[in-house]
């Protein structure tokens, strides 16, 4: 049993991490300013004595009056549709927010866990992407605010590890989806499913040949806990190595929702990575972790969730 601070715990992924920690008997303090998170994601925990919610921006020092064993830093907007809307907030939470959370870990001699991203690889020139690849990022492009914030966060995490002796873990998360994403989140899986459920055209950007590798949230969270509990520092890729074009994803979504939606093509955003797939060799060998849920299964579960919250 441990006490864990989770930043971003009212968000999509963070709220699932919180649920898993509580389920195994840990106590959780969730710190979130709700910029992209929702109290609905944690409302079921209201009466749980092992859970506490602190509405707070982690760019400011976090007022914690208790000792903790682990700090999990998941706070950060993550949808490309937020990159142009709140770019400075994204840079701040990746830099100031990361240092504030690291300072809690240092003061408590606690383990620190950073939610990094496959976006540190940018528009990758190596495929699939192993952790040893340094990436291909445009620092001044619209995605730079997120990519560079996360690259900075990794660098800051390793500096606290090397120079302040903090015990750290870094996960590089590949596109993850599932219940509790916001229907209006802007990411491709939530967009396609809500569009398919409403019978609207699926907005495929560009010609739809770009690829991504989509991981269901339960698999992702299992990877996080394996990393948190184990001895391997990372960075480590956690994702599903099934690779799909956006046209293939659209087909999967249309089938899973039994929709008669058509495809509507839209312009490709600037610097949109052409392809992305995790090399999972390290995840297998260091964490004995691998994904178990197929895209078709995961999309069906996620569509059930969206249908229920949207009343469709
Ligand atoms: P999300 O937007 O649902 O969750 C992020 C949470 O962080 C939200 O609850 C938000 O309110 C909170 N937050 C943001 N800035 C904050 C601040 N300054 N102070 C306090 N709270 C703040 O997104 P998500 O998909 O759940 O992502 C969670 C983490 O995982 C992020 O760090 C993201 O970069 C990382 N990640 C996610 C994916 C993915 O595919 N879902 C992929 C790569 C990395
Ligand atoms: N995309 C799309 N239609 C949408 C939203 C996104 O075709 O409605 C594409 C986007 O251009 C990208 C891929 O889907 O190539 C994944 O986008 P997402 O925003 O989910 O995540 P990313 O991997 O780009 O961070």
PDB file of C-alpha atoms and ligand atoms in Angstrom, residues 78-81 83 117-119 143 146 175 181 185-192 195 202-206 208 210-212 214 246-247 249 266-269 272-274 276, ligand 2:
ATOM      1  CA  UNK A  78      -2.595  16.132 -25.125  1.00  0.00           C
ATOM      2  CA  UNK A  79      -4.873  16.739 -28.107  1.00  0.00           C
ATOM      3  CA  UNK A  80      -3.364  18.456 -31.171  1.00  0.00           C
ATOM      4  CA  UNK A  81      -6.503  20.610 -31.254  1.00  0.00           C
ATOM      5  CA  UNK A  83      -1.777  22.948 -29.339  1.00  0.00           C
ATOM      6  CA  UNK A 117       4.900  10.729 -25.428  1.00  0.00           C
ATOM      7  CA  UNK A 118       5.697   9.186 -28.793  1.00  0.00           C
ATOM      8  CA  UNK A 119       5.647  12.819 -30.001  1.00  0.00           C
ATOM      9  CA  UNK A 143       3.234  20.836 -32.577  1.00  0.00           C
ATOM     10  CA  UNK A 146       3.841  19.894 -27.002  1.00  0.00           C
ATOM     11  CA  UNK A 175      -1.860   7.088 -29.151  1.00  0.00           C
ATOM     12  CA  UNK A 181     -12.056  10.800 -23.646  1.00  0.00           C
ATOM     13  CA  UNK A 185     -11.469  16.292 -27.661  1.00  0.00           C
ATOM     14  CA  UNK A 186     -10.390  16.647 -31.314  1.00  0.00           C
ATOM     15  CA  UNK A 187      -8.308  13.461 -31.451  1.00  0.00           C
ATOM     16  CA  UNK A 188      -9.012  11.049 -34.255  1.00  0.00           C
ATOM     17  CA  UNK A 189     -10.614   8.154 -32.357  1.00  0.00           C
ATOM     18  CA  UNK A 190     -13.059  10.377 -30.427  1.00  0.00           C
ATOM     19  CA  UNK A 191     -13.830  12.420 -33.565  1.00  0.00           C
ATOM     20  CA  UNK A 192     -14.501   9.373 -35.768  1.00  0.00           C
ATOM     21  CA  UNK A 195     -19.193  11.370 -36.073  1.00  0.00           C
ATOM     22  CA  UNK A 202     -15.816  11.073 -40.793  1.00  0.00           C
ATOM     23  CA  UNK A 203     -13.252  13.893 -41.088  1.00  0.00           C
ATOM     24  CA  UNK A 204     -10.157  12.255 -42.583  1.00  0.00           C
ATOM     25  CA  UNK A 205      -7.274  14.742 -42.717  1.00  0.00           C
ATOM     26  CA  UNK A 206      -5.091  14.623 -45.837  1.00  0.00           C
ATOM     27  CA  UNK A 208      -5.813   9.287 -44.877  1.00  0.00           C
ATOM     28  CA  UNK A 210      -0.829   8.505 -42.521  1.00  0.00           C
ATOM     29  CA  UNK A 211      -0.558   5.794 -39.871  1.00  0.00           C
ATOM     30  CA  UNK A 212      -0.869   5.552 -36.106  1.00  0.00           C
ATOM     31  CA  UNK A 214      -3.712   2.796 -31.212  1.00  0.00           C
ATOM     32  CA  UNK A 246      -6.604   6.769 -40.906  1.00  0.00           C
ATOM     33  CA  UNK A 247      -8.704   5.306 -43.744  1.00  0.00           C
ATOM     34  CA  UNK A 249      -9.331   3.316 -38.762  1.00  0.00           C
ATOM     35  CA  UNK A 266     -10.140  17.756 -44.832  1.00  0.00           C
ATOM     36  CA  UNK A 267      -6.707  19.448 -45.098  1.00  0.00           C
ATOM     37  CA  UNK A 268      -3.768  17.745 -43.382  1.00  0.00           C
ATOM     38  CA  UNK A 269      -2.508  19.799 -40.393  1.00  0.00           C
ATOM     39  CA  UNK A 272       1.374  15.882 -38.994  1.00  0.00           C
ATOM     40  CA  UNK A 273       3.635  12.804 -38.574  1.00  0.00           C
ATOM     41  CA  UNK A 274       3.370  10.462 -41.576  1.00  0.00           C
ATOM     42  CA  UNK A 276       4.099   6.011 -36.049  1.00  0.00           C
TER      43      UNK A 276
HETATM   44  N1  LIG B   2      -6.996  12.977 -37.842  1.00  0.00           N
HETATM   45  C1  LIG B   2      -7.971  12.798 -38.814  1.00  0.00           C
HETATM   46  N2  LIG B   2      -9.217  13.250 -38.532  1.00  0.00           N
HETATM   47  C2  LIG B   2      -9.567  13.822 -37.350  1.00  0.00           C
HETATM   48  C3  LIG B   2      -8.577  13.976 -36.352  1.00  0.00           C
HETATM   49  C4  LIG B   2      -7.282  13.547 -36.650  1.00  0.00           C
HETATM   50  O1  LIG B   2      -7.710  12.269 -39.890  1.00  0.00           O
HETATM   51  O2  LIG B   2     -10.751  14.176 -37.175  1.00  0.00           O
HETATM   52  C5  LIG B   2      -5.635  12.445 -38.125  1.00  0.00           C
HETATM   53  C6  LIG B   2      -4.498  13.402 -37.794  1.00  0.00           C
HETATM   54  O3  LIG B   2      -4.234  14.232 -38.897  1.00  0.00           O
HETATM   55  C7  LIG B   2      -3.374  12.426 -37.488  1.00  0.00           C
HETATM   56  C8  LIG B   2      -4.077  11.201 -36.903  1.00  0.00           C
HETATM   57  O4  LIG B   2      -5.455  11.334 -37.279  1.00  0.00           O
HETATM   58  O5  LIG B   2      -2.739  12.041 -38.686  1.00  0.00           O
HETATM   59  C9  LIG B   2      -3.990  11.112 -35.399  1.00  0.00           C
HETATM   60  O6  LIG B   2      -4.423  12.347 -34.871  1.00  0.00           O
HETATM   61  P1  LIG B   2      -4.636  12.611 -33.323  1.00  0.00           P
HETATM   62  O7  LIG B   2      -4.985  14.062 -33.198  1.00  0.00           O
HETATM   63  O8  LIG B   2      -5.573  11.642 -32.748  1.00  0.00           O
HETATM   64  O9  LIG B   2      -3.223  12.318 -32.653  1.00  0.00           O
HETATM   65  P2  LIG B   2      -1.690  12.593 -33.082  1.00  0.00           P
HETATM   66  O10 LIG B   2      -1.104  11.263 -33.264  1.00  0.00           O
HETATM   67  O11 LIG B   2      -1.637  13.395 -34.326  1.00  0.00           O
HETATM   68  O12 LIG B   2      -1.148  13.332 -31.910  1.00  0.00           O
END
